[in-house]
Amino acid sequence: MEIPNRPRRLRQNQIIRDLISETRINTKKMIQPYFISEKGTQRFEIGSMPGIFRDPEDKFLELFKPDFEMGINKIMLFGVVSTKDGGGSFADHKDNPIIRVVQTLKEHYGDNIFVAADVCLCEYTDTGHCGIVEGDYVDNDSTLKRLGDMAVALAKAGADCVGPSDMMDNRVGYIRGELEDKGYKNTIIMAYTAKYASNYYGPFRDAADSAPKFGDRKSYQMDFRNKMETLRELKLDIEEGADIVMVKPSLAYLDIIHIFKEHSPVPVAAYNVSGEYSMVKLMVRENMAVEKDIVLENLTAIFRAGADMILTYHLRDIFKNRWHHA
Ligand code: PBG
Ligand code: ZN
């Protein structure tokens, strides 16, 4: 039989497959998230996210050392606190665990580490919503003020980057204005630009104790039926001064990552979220997949879709098991 085109020729063996491969995961483009809790004695493993912990603020420097030595030098911090109220007063409090950890890490590691910190109120409000609740609605404009305060407090502590994850209107513009005004002109804003109201955040809310006490986040996070709306959000965040724009979650939103890569003048980040991590862990636990293979498949797909960087809970496992050398 004569077949002019045999694509299988280029799949014959591993050497040829490697030779023609287009995409490769790159650990220099990956950020590891951490959950920081108030003072305590030891780390606490999050039940729904095996291998991920809440680390007490005063122990973090010591707990993080082995990770840094493995190669993790880009991190995103989330706070876990017990003091919660209507205005999220702990968000910019000097005893906020992430503010304290940012300070300690930057004093210790200086520019050998890139520290990003989450800017959102849901870890600090008694309602668990990402903003200030008035009646039963999350009020946009009064929330902005608090987000600005939090971003400035983090920048003052030395954060390299702040990540507003609340999806309030004009949050990037407001935070940028506050940072400029207070003299933090080099603080990077990584905006959660296309953040969908997703079912994949469940384990995170368990980890950060940030689940809404009533209702849901659909009046501020995006509707997963929509795609064009992301172009509007992208345009706004760029105009408002975002340095990096993010799509979240990632695996069910590869089309959105692709659209961002085509239209964004600034780098595109993708957040491989908690539920995506936990699904992998569950499959592996039930012997339905080999962890290394499925992790590399997922992360390669996110890079292939167009992400310039990925926030992922898998990064520690990658370094620990040297999967990136595969
Ligand atoms: C807080 C925030 C959330 C995540 C990051 N920042 C949860 C939410 O919006 O409910 C989710 C991250 C993850 O699931 O890994 N606004
Ligand atoms: Zn939030």
XYZ file of C-alpha atoms and ligand atoms in Angstrom:
343
model
C 0.000 0.000 0.000
C 1.249 3.482 -0.836
C 0.386 6.112 1.733
C 2.067 9.432 1.008
C 1.706 10.816 4.496
C 2.643 8.716 7.495
C 2.624 10.950 10.595
C 3.614 7.891 12.630
C 7.129 8.149 11.155
C 7.828 10.944 13.605
C 6.477 8.943 16.551
C 8.699 5.890 16.096
C 10.836 6.208 19.185
C 11.506 8.421 22.173
C 14.477 10.219 20.610
C 12.467 11.266 17.574
C 9.468 12.159 19.720
C 11.676 14.391 21.898
C 13.302 15.924 18.832
C 10.017 17.128 17.373
C 8.239 17.982 20.640
C 6.898 21.535 20.702
C 6.149 22.175 24.362
C 8.090 21.564 27.532
C 7.267 22.366 31.119
C 9.601 24.930 32.616
C 9.965 25.198 36.393
C 11.300 28.738 35.989
C 7.781 29.626 34.949
C 5.978 28.008 37.848
C 4.807 29.445 41.165
C 4.011 27.421 44.314
C 1.127 28.609 46.525
C 1.367 28.402 50.347
C -1.210 28.818 53.110
C 0.055 30.724 56.125
C -1.755 30.519 59.453
C -1.310 32.356 62.720
C 1.398 31.484 65.239
C 1.473 27.808 66.097
C 3.598 24.806 66.781
C 3.490 22.749 63.619
C 2.252 22.499 60.049
C -1.184 21.076 59.396
C -1.869 18.996 56.302
C -5.034 19.975 54.448
C -7.276 16.912 54.266
C -8.590 17.583 50.774
C -5.134 18.504 49.413
C -2.590 15.834 50.373
C 0.941 17.276 50.402
C -0.285 20.852 50.973
C -0.193 22.457 54.404
C -1.164 25.366 56.554
C 2.125 26.620 57.929
C 2.262 28.766 61.078
C 3.608 32.224 60.323
C 6.411 32.032 62.919
C 7.651 28.659 61.607
C 7.474 29.365 57.896
C 11.051 30.468 57.328
C 12.270 27.174 58.735
C 9.596 25.043 57.015
C 10.223 26.698 53.657
C 14.011 26.207 53.691
C 14.021 22.701 52.147
C 11.648 23.880 49.411
C 13.919 26.797 48.573
C 16.898 24.458 48.472
C 15.031 22.200 46.027
C 14.539 25.160 43.708
C 11.280 26.835 44.665
C 11.897 30.588 44.490
C 8.565 31.913 43.283
C 5.664 31.672 45.688
C 2.114 32.934 46.246
C 0.876 33.400 49.813
C -2.649 33.046 51.204
C -3.586 33.919 54.784
C -5.599 31.770 57.169
C -6.846 33.631 60.235
C -9.418 33.208 62.995
C -10.141 36.921 63.501
C -12.862 37.700 60.983
C -15.292 40.614 60.759
C -17.457 42.592 58.343
C -14.695 44.793 56.947
C -12.005 42.107 56.969
C -9.949 44.210 59.366
C -7.195 41.599 59.592
C -6.465 41.932 55.852
C -4.067 44.832 56.392
C -3.336 44.298 60.096
C 0.325 44.160 61.078
C -0.268 40.692 62.561
C -1.757 39.296 59.341
C 0.290 36.124 58.832
C 1.061 36.842 55.171
C 2.238 40.371 55.900
C 4.580 38.996 58.547
C 5.850 36.187 56.326
C 6.437 38.519 53.366
C 8.592 40.657 55.632
C 10.565 37.740 57.055
C 11.156 36.116 53.672
C 12.295 39.299 51.963
C 14.602 40.176 54.851
C 16.134 36.710 54.639
C 16.235 36.017 50.891
C 16.099 39.476 49.311
C 15.931 39.271 45.540
C 16.673 35.546 45.543
C 12.964 34.997 45.966
C 9.829 36.303 44.258
C 7.012 36.694 46.749
C 3.476 37.277 45.537
C 0.592 37.705 47.949
C -3.124 37.272 47.509
C -5.196 40.428 47.852
C -8.741 39.459 48.754
C -11.026 39.819 51.746
C -12.621 36.345 51.817
C -9.984 34.976 54.189
C -10.738 37.860 56.589
C -14.491 38.576 56.419
C -16.995 36.890 58.726
C -19.271 36.327 55.714
C -16.556 34.538 53.744
C -17.304 36.820 50.786
C -14.544 38.541 48.817
C -15.909 41.959 49.685
C -17.943 43.972 52.159
C -21.514 42.730 52.304
C -24.305 45.276 52.448
C -27.750 43.708 52.775
C -27.164 40.597 50.755
C -25.005 42.197 48.070
C -21.223 42.435 47.962
C -20.600 46.177 47.680
C -18.024 47.046 45.050
C -16.772 50.512 45.931
C -16.367 50.169 49.706
C -14.487 46.919 49.061
C -11.963 48.704 46.831
C -10.784 50.840 49.723
C -9.991 47.739 51.799
C -8.227 46.055 48.887
C -6.117 49.168 48.398
C -5.189 49.155 52.100
C -4.239 45.495 51.944
C -2.145 45.869 48.792
C -0.256 48.833 50.270
C 0.397 46.933 53.524
C 1.820 44.011 51.530
C 3.932 46.268 49.325
C 5.245 47.994 52.430
C 6.189 44.602 53.890
C 8.218 43.988 50.733
C 5.951 41.896 48.491
C 7.248 41.732 44.921
C 3.779 41.186 43.583
C 0.163 41.507 44.687
C -2.589 39.350 43.221
C -6.086 40.826 43.489
C -8.373 37.783 43.278
C -11.729 39.294 44.188
C -13.126 40.328 40.760
C -14.472 43.703 41.961
C -14.783 46.322 39.214
C -11.792 48.694 38.948
C -9.789 46.881 41.637
C -6.630 46.912 39.550
C -6.991 50.615 38.834
C -7.694 51.428 42.451
C -4.797 49.336 43.778
C -2.440 50.744 41.145
C -3.438 54.264 42.151
C -2.826 53.552 45.832
C 0.554 51.924 45.147
C 1.668 54.860 42.991
C 0.405 57.324 45.532
C 2.224 55.656 48.431
C 5.472 55.307 46.483
C 5.408 51.568 45.690
C 6.043 52.036 42.020
C 7.706 48.695 41.390
C 5.099 46.420 42.904
C 3.863 44.039 40.238
C 0.118 43.496 39.936
C -0.842 40.014 38.829
C -4.555 40.424 38.182
C -6.971 37.521 38.390
C -8.488 38.867 35.181
C -10.678 35.986 34.049
C -11.634 34.328 37.295
C -14.646 32.104 36.892
C -17.217 31.179 39.537
C -15.939 27.632 39.616
C -16.647 24.375 41.361
C -12.923 23.666 41.402
C -12.174 25.950 44.364
C -13.676 23.635 47.002
C -10.432 22.320 48.534
C -8.934 25.845 48.648
C -11.873 27.164 50.660
C -11.296 24.294 53.063
C -7.581 25.180 53.235
C -8.088 28.926 53.681
C -11.329 28.695 55.673
C -12.813 31.124 53.150
C -16.077 29.545 51.968
C -18.968 32.023 51.695
C -21.358 31.617 54.643
C -24.360 32.304 52.407
C -25.006 32.472 48.678
C -22.218 32.119 46.152
C -19.665 34.227 44.283
C -21.647 34.523 41.036
C -22.330 38.263 41.428
C -18.601 38.995 41.121
C -16.793 36.009 39.565
C -17.446 35.179 35.908
C -20.094 32.875 34.454
C -18.476 29.806 32.889
C -20.879 29.943 29.949
C -19.109 33.096 28.736
C -16.017 33.714 26.670
C -16.320 37.190 25.091
C -16.677 38.768 28.519
C -13.047 37.836 29.205
C -11.945 40.235 26.441
C -13.710 43.048 28.254
C -12.064 42.115 31.558
C -8.695 41.816 29.805
C -9.005 45.249 28.221
C -9.983 46.830 31.543
C -7.204 45.221 33.565
C -4.592 46.285 31.017
C -5.931 49.854 30.999
C -5.998 49.864 34.806
C -2.342 48.897 35.012
C -2.052 45.113 35.397
C 1.434 43.729 34.711
C 0.350 40.108 34.408
C -3.150 38.802 33.669
C -4.446 35.491 34.918
C -6.951 32.896 33.840
C -8.441 30.719 36.554
C -9.092 27.789 36.754
C -6.948 26.347 33.990
C -7.811 22.867 32.734
C -11.475 23.492 31.917
C -10.496 26.940 30.570
C -7.737 26.218 28.045
C -9.732 28.078 25.387
C -9.653 31.201 27.552
C -5.886 30.878 28.070
C -5.525 30.649 24.295
C -7.630 33.769 23.746
C -5.576 35.644 26.341
C -2.320 34.617 24.706
C -3.588 35.947 21.374
C -4.896 39.255 22.724
C -2.846 40.166 25.763
C 0.083 42.579 25.470
C 1.261 41.460 28.935
C 2.260 37.968 30.160
C -0.487 35.444 30.815
C -0.633 33.350 33.984
C -2.840 30.312 34.530
C -3.904 29.059 37.954
C -3.990 25.279 38.180
C -6.395 25.389 41.125
C -7.022 23.289 44.206
C -9.793 21.119 42.737
C -7.609 20.293 39.752
C -4.845 19.244 42.140
C -7.171 17.179 44.320
C -8.678 15.368 41.317
C -5.197 14.222 40.325
C -4.415 13.109 43.879
C -7.684 11.138 44.032
C -7.053 9.395 40.702
C -3.540 8.483 41.773
C -4.749 7.208 45.140
C -7.222 4.939 43.361
C -4.537 3.695 40.963
C -6.323 5.278 38.022
C -3.241 7.203 36.858
C 0.513 7.465 37.380
C 1.078 10.752 39.186
C 4.139 11.933 37.274
C 2.523 11.226 33.902
C -0.783 12.903 34.617
C 0.834 15.939 36.275
C 3.143 16.455 33.301
C 0.235 16.015 30.883
C -1.884 18.612 32.673
C 0.868 21.205 33.028
C 2.110 20.697 29.464
C -1.437 21.263 28.211
C -1.666 24.547 30.095
C 1.654 25.745 28.627
C 0.607 24.507 25.178
C -2.617 26.518 25.404
C -0.479 29.647 25.790
C 0.256 30.239 29.477
C 3.514 32.088 30.120
C 3.477 30.905 33.723
C 1.507 28.530 35.936
C 0.563 28.691 39.590
C 0.401 25.086 40.725
C 0.310 23.048 43.920
C 2.217 20.262 42.105
C 5.496 22.186 41.994
C 6.873 20.744 45.246
C 6.268 17.198 44.001
C 7.920 18.062 40.687
C 11.106 19.228 42.387
C 11.048 16.511 45.028
C 10.781 13.739 42.446
C 12.798 15.534 39.773
C 9.979 15.055 37.262
C 11.165 18.161 35.383
C 14.271 16.247 34.316
C 12.184 13.600 32.595
C -9.778 33.968 47.022
C -9.187 32.925 46.179
C -9.730 31.679 45.823
C -8.740 31.012 45.119
C -7.654 31.867 45.034
N -7.969 33.059 45.672
C -11.008 31.030 46.167
C -12.295 31.606 45.767
O -12.405 32.517 44.942
O -13.261 31.120 46.338
C -8.857 29.618 44.589
C -7.560 28.915 44.436
C -7.679 27.448 44.350
O -8.775 26.858 44.306
O -6.618 26.832 44.324
N -10.553 34.867 46.346
Zn -11.751 36.038 47.774
